[in-house]
Coordinates of C-alpha atoms in Angstrom, one line a residue:
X1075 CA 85.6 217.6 -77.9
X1076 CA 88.9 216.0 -76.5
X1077 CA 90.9 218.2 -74.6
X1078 CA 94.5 218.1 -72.8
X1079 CA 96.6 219.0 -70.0
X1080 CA 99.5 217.4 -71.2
X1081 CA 100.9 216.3 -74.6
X1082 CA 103.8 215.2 -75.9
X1083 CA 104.6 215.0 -79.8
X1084 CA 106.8 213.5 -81.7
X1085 CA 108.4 215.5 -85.4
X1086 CA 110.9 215.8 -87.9
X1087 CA 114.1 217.0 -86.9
X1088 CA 113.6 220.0 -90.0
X1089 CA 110.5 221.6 -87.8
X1090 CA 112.5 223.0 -85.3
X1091 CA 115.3 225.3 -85.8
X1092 CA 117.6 226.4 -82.4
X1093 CA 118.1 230.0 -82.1
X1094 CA 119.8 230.2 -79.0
X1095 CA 122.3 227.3 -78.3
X1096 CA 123.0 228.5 -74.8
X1097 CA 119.4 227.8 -73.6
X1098 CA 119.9 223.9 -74.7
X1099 CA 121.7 221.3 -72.9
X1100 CA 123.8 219.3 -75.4
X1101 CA 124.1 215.8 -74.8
X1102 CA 126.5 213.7 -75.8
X1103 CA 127.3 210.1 -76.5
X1104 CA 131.1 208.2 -76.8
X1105 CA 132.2 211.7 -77.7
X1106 CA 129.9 212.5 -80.2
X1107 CA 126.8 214.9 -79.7
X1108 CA 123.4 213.0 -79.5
X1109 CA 120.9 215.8 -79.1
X1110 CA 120.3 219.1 -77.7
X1111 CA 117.8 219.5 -74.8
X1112 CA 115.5 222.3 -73.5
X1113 CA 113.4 221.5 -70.2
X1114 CA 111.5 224.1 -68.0
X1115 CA 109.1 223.6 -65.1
X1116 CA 107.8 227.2 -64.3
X1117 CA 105.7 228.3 -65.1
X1118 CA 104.8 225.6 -67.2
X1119 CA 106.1 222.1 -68.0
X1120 CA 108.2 222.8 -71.7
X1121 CA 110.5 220.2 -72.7
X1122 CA 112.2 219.8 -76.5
X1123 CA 114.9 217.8 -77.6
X1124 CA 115.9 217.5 -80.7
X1125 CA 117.6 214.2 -81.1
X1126 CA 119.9 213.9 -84.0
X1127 CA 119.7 210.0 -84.0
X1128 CA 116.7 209.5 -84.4
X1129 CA 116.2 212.6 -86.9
X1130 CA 113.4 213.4 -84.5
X1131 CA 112.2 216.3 -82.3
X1132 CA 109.8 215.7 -79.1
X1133 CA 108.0 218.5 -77.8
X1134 CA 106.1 218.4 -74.4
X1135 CA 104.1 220.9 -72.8
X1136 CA 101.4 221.5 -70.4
X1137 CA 98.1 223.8 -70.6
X1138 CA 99.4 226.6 -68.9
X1139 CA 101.5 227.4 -72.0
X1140 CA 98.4 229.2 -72.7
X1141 CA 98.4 231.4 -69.9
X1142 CA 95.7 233.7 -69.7
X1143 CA 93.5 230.9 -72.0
X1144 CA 94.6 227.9 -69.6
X1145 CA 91.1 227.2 -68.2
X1146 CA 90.7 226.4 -72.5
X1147 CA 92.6 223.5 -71.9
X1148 CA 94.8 222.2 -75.0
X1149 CA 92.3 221.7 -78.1
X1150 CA 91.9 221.7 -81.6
X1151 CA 91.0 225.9 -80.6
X1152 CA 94.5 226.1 -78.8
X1153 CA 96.8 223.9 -80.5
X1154 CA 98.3 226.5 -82.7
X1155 CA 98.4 229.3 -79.9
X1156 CA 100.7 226.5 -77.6
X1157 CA 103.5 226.5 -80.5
X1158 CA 103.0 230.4 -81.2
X1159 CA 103.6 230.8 -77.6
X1160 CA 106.6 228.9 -77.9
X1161 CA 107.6 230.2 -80.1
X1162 CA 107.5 233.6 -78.6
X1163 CA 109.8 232.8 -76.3
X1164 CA 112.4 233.1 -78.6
X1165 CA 114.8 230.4 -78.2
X1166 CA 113.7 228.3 -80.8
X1167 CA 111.5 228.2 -84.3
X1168 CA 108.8 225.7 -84.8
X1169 CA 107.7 225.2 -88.6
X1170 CA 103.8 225.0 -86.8
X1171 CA 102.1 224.1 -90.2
X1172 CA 104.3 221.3 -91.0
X1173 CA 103.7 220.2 -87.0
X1174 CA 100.0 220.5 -87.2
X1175 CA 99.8 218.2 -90.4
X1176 CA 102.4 215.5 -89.7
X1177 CA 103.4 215.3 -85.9
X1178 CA 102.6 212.2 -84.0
X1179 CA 101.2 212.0 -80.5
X1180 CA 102.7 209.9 -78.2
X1181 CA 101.5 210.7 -74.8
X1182 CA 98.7 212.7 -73.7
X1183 CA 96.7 213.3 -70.2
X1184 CA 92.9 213.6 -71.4
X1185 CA 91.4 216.0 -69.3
X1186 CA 88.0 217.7 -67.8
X1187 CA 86.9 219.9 -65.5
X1188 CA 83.4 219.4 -64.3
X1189 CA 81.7 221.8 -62.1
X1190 CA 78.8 221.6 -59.8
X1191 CA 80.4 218.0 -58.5
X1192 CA 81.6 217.4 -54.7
X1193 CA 85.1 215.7 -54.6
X1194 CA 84.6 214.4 -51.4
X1195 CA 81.4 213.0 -51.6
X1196 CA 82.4 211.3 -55.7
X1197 CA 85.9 210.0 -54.0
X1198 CA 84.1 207.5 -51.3
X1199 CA 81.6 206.6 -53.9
X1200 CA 84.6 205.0 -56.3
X1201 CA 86.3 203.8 -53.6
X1202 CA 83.2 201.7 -52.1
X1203 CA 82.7 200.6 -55.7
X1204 CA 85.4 199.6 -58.3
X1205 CA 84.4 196.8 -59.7
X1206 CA 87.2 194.2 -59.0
X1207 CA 89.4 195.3 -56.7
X1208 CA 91.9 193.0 -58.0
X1209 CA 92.4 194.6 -61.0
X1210 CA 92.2 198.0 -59.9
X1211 CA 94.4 199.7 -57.8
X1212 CA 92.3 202.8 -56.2
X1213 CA 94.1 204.6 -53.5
X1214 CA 93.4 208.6 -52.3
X1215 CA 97.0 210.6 -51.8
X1216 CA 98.1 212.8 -49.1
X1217 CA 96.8 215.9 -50.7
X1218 CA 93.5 214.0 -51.4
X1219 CA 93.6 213.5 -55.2
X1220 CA 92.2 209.8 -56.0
X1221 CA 93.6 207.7 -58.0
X1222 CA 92.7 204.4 -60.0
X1223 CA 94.6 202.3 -62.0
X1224 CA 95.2 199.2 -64.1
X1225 CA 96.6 196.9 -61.9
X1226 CA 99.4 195.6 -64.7
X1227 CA 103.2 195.5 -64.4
X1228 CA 103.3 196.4 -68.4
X1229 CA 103.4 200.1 -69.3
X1230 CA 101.2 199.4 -72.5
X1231 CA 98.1 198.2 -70.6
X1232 CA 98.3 200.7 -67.3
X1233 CA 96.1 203.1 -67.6
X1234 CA 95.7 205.8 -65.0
X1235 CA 93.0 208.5 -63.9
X1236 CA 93.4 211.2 -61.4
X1237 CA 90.7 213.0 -59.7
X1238 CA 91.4 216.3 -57.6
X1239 CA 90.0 219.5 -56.3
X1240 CA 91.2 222.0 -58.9
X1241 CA 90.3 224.8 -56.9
X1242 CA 92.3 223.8 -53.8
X1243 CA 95.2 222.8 -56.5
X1244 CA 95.0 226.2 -58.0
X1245 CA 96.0 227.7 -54.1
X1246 CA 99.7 226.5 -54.2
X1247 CA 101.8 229.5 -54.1
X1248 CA 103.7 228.6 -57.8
X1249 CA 99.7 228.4 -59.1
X1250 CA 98.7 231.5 -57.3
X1251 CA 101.7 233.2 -58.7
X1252 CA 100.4 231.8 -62.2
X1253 CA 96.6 232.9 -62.2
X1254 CA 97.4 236.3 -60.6
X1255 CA 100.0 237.0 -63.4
X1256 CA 97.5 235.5 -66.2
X1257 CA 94.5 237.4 -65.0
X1258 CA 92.4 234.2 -64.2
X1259 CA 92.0 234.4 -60.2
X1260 CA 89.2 232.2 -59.3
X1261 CA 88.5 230.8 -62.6
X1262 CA 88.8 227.3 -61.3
X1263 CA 86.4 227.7 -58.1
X1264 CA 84.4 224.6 -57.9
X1265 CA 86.1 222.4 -60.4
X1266 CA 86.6 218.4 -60.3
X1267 CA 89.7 217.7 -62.4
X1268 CA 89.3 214.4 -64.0
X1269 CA 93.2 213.7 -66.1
X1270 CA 93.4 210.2 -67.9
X1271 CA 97.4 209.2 -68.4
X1272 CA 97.7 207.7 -71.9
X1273 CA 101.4 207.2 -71.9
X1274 CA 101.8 205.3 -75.4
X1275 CA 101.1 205.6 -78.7
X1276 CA 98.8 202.3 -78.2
X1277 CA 96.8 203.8 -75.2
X1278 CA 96.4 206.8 -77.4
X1279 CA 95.0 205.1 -80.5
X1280 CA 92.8 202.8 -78.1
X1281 CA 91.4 205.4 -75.9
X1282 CA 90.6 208.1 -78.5
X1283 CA 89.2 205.3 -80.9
X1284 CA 91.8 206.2 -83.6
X1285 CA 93.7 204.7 -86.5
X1286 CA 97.0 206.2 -86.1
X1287 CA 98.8 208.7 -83.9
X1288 CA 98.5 212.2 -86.3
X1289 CA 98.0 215.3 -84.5
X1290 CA 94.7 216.2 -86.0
X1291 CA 93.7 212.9 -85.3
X1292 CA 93.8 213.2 -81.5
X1293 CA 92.3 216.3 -81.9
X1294 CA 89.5 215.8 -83.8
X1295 CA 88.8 212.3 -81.7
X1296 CA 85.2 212.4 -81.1
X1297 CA 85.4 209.5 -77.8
X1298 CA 84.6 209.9 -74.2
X1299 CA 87.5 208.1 -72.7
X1300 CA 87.1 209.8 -69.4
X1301 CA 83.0 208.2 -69.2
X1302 CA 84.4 205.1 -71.2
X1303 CA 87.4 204.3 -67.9
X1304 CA 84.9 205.1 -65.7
X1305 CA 82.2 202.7 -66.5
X1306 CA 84.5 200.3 -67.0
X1307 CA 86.4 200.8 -63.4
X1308 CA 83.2 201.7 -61.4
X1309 CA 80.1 199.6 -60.5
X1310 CA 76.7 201.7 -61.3
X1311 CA 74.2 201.8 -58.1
X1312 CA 72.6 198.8 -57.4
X1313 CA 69.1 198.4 -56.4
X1314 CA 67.8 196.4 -52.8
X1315 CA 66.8 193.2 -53.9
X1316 CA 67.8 190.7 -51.2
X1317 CA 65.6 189.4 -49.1
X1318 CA 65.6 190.2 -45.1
X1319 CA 67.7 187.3 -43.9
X1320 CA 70.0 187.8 -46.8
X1321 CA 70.1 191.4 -45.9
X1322 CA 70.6 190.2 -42.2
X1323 CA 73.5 188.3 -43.1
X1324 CA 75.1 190.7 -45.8
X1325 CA 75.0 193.0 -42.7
X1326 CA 76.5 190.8 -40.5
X1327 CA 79.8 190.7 -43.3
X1328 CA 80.3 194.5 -43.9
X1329 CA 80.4 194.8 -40.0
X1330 CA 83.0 191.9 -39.8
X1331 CA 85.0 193.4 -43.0
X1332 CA 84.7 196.9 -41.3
X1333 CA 82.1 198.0 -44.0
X1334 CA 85.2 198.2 -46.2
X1335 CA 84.2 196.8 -49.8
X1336 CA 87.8 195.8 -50.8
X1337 CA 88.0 193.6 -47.7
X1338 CA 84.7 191.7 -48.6
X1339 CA 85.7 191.1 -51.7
X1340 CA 89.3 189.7 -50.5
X1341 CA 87.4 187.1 -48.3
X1342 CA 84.6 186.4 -51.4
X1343 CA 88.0 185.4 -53.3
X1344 CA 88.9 182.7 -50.6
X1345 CA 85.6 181.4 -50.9
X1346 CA 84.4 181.0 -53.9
X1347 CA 85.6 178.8 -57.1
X1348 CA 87.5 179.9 -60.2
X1349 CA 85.2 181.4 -62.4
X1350 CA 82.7 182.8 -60.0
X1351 CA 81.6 186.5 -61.3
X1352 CA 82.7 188.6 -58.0
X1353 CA 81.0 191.6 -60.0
X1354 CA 77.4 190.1 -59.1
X1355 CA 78.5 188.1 -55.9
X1356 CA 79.6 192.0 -54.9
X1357 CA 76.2 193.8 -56.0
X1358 CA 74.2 193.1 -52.3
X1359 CA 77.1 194.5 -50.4
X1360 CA 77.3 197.7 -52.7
X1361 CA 73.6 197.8 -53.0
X1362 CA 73.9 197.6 -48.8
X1363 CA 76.2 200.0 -48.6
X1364 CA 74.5 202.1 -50.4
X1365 CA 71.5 202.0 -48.0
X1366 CA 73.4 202.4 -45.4
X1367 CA 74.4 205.9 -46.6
X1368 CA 70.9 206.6 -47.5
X1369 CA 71.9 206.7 -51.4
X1370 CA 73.8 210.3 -50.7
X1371 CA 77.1 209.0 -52.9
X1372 CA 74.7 207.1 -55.8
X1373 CA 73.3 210.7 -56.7
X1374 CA 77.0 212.3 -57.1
X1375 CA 78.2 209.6 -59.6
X1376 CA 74.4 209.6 -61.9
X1377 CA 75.1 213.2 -61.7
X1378 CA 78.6 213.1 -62.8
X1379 CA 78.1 210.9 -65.4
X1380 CA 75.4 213.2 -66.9
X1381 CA 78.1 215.6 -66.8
X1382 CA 80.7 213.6 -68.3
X1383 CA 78.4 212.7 -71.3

């Protein structure tokens, strides 16, 4: 089942009705009002504009609309509770059957929470391990949370996954505020957030395996996109099979890279032709590594991706 920390939808301007103008900003273009705008970050993300233009009204929200049901995530089980509870809040009317049947999705972060996984541990296993460091940017914050993207200037083809403690994300003071209030203290002990960024309609439809951007359709998506960008991004463990002068010498290369994967494969680059596959030059330095570590990292990510499945 697909579920979401983040969504943003696209609807008819008729869906929403304004019932208290002083809670929108107007905006205006040459004189002439544009749109009307609503935008809250606390306790939760809210934005809605409805855009007189384009005869369209976006909606964006975040999980924690559902307060005390946040660890539910956004689902085809919460979808209708997010617009009630938006509703609730009184400063606007959303027409939530028309929504449900017709509105279009145009960004959305695919998310899961696995338990039982250490962050730690599954963070310097991808980053000893992306396939082609070229086309993949991986890089780990200052708050730890790793991420790993497309590396591509266009917004259509960059694709982005985040993975973080939960836990130790749910112990900011604004997210302590928000659990205590919502009765769900502790319900994210031991969680390893995984959010994919989908921020088009395309990377939408091509993630979730879709034929257009409905609503139901995101909802009822029956992909993995989560397991799919991570096979894709991250090499699987590799067995030993070099022999022990090959293993001498792959050896001698991870200690004069600084057994840093990304630098080996920089100077494989300078050395090889056009057309080599770097993927299985790569596979005796990874499958070194790996020994070198005693295979500790190799059982985190056959143990994630169980979970992921």
């Amino acid at each position: 089942m697909i579920t979401l920390d983040k969504i943003k939808i696209v609807t008819e301007t008729e869906h929403m009705t304004i019932l208290d103008m002083s809670r929108f900003k107007k905006i205006e273009k040459q004189g002439k009002i544009c749109s009307f705008k609503f935008s809250q970050r606390k306790p939760f993300l809210l934005t809605i504009e409805k855009d007189y233009v384009s005869g369209k009204v976006s909606i964006e929200f975040t999980g924690k609309i559902l307060g005390s049901d946040y660890p539910k995530l956004i689902s085809k089980y919460t979808i209708r509770q997010c617009f009630e509870n938006i509703n609730a809040m009184g400063f606007c009317s959303l027409n939530i059957d028309e929504i449900m049947s017709s509105a279009e999705v145009v960004k959305a972060d695919v998310t899961k929470d696995v338990r039982g996984i250490n962050t730690e541990q599954l963070t310097s296993y991808i980053q000893s391990h992306i396939v082609n460091y070229n086309m993949y940017v991986c890089r780990v914050l200052h708050n730890r949370n790793l991420i790993v993207e497309k590396n591509v200037v266009s917004n259509r083809c960059k694709k982005r996954i985040t993975i973080y403690n939960k836990e130790k994300e749910m112990q900011k003071s604004d997210n302590v505020k928000f659990a205590n209030s919502n009765g769900i203290t502790n319900q994210f002990d031991g969680v390893c957030r995984f959010e994919l960024n989908l921020n088009t309609k395309e990377q939408v439809r091509q993630a979730l395996c879709i034929p257009d951007n409905k609503l139901s359709s995101v909802l009822e998506s029956q992909a993995n996109p989560i397991y799919d960008f991570l096979c894709d991004v991250v090499a699987p463990p590799q067995p030993i099979s070099t022999t022990k002068w090959k293993s001498y010498t792959t050896l001698l290369v991870l200690k004069d890279c600084d057994y840093n994967l990304q630098q080996v494969e920089a100077r494989i680059r300078g050395a090889y032709p056009r057309g080599t596959s770097i993927k299985n030059v790569m596979k005796p330095y990874r499958a070194m590594m790996e020994e070198i570590s005693k295979g500790e990292c190799s059982d985190y990510w056959n143990d994630l991706l169980k979970k992921l499945e």
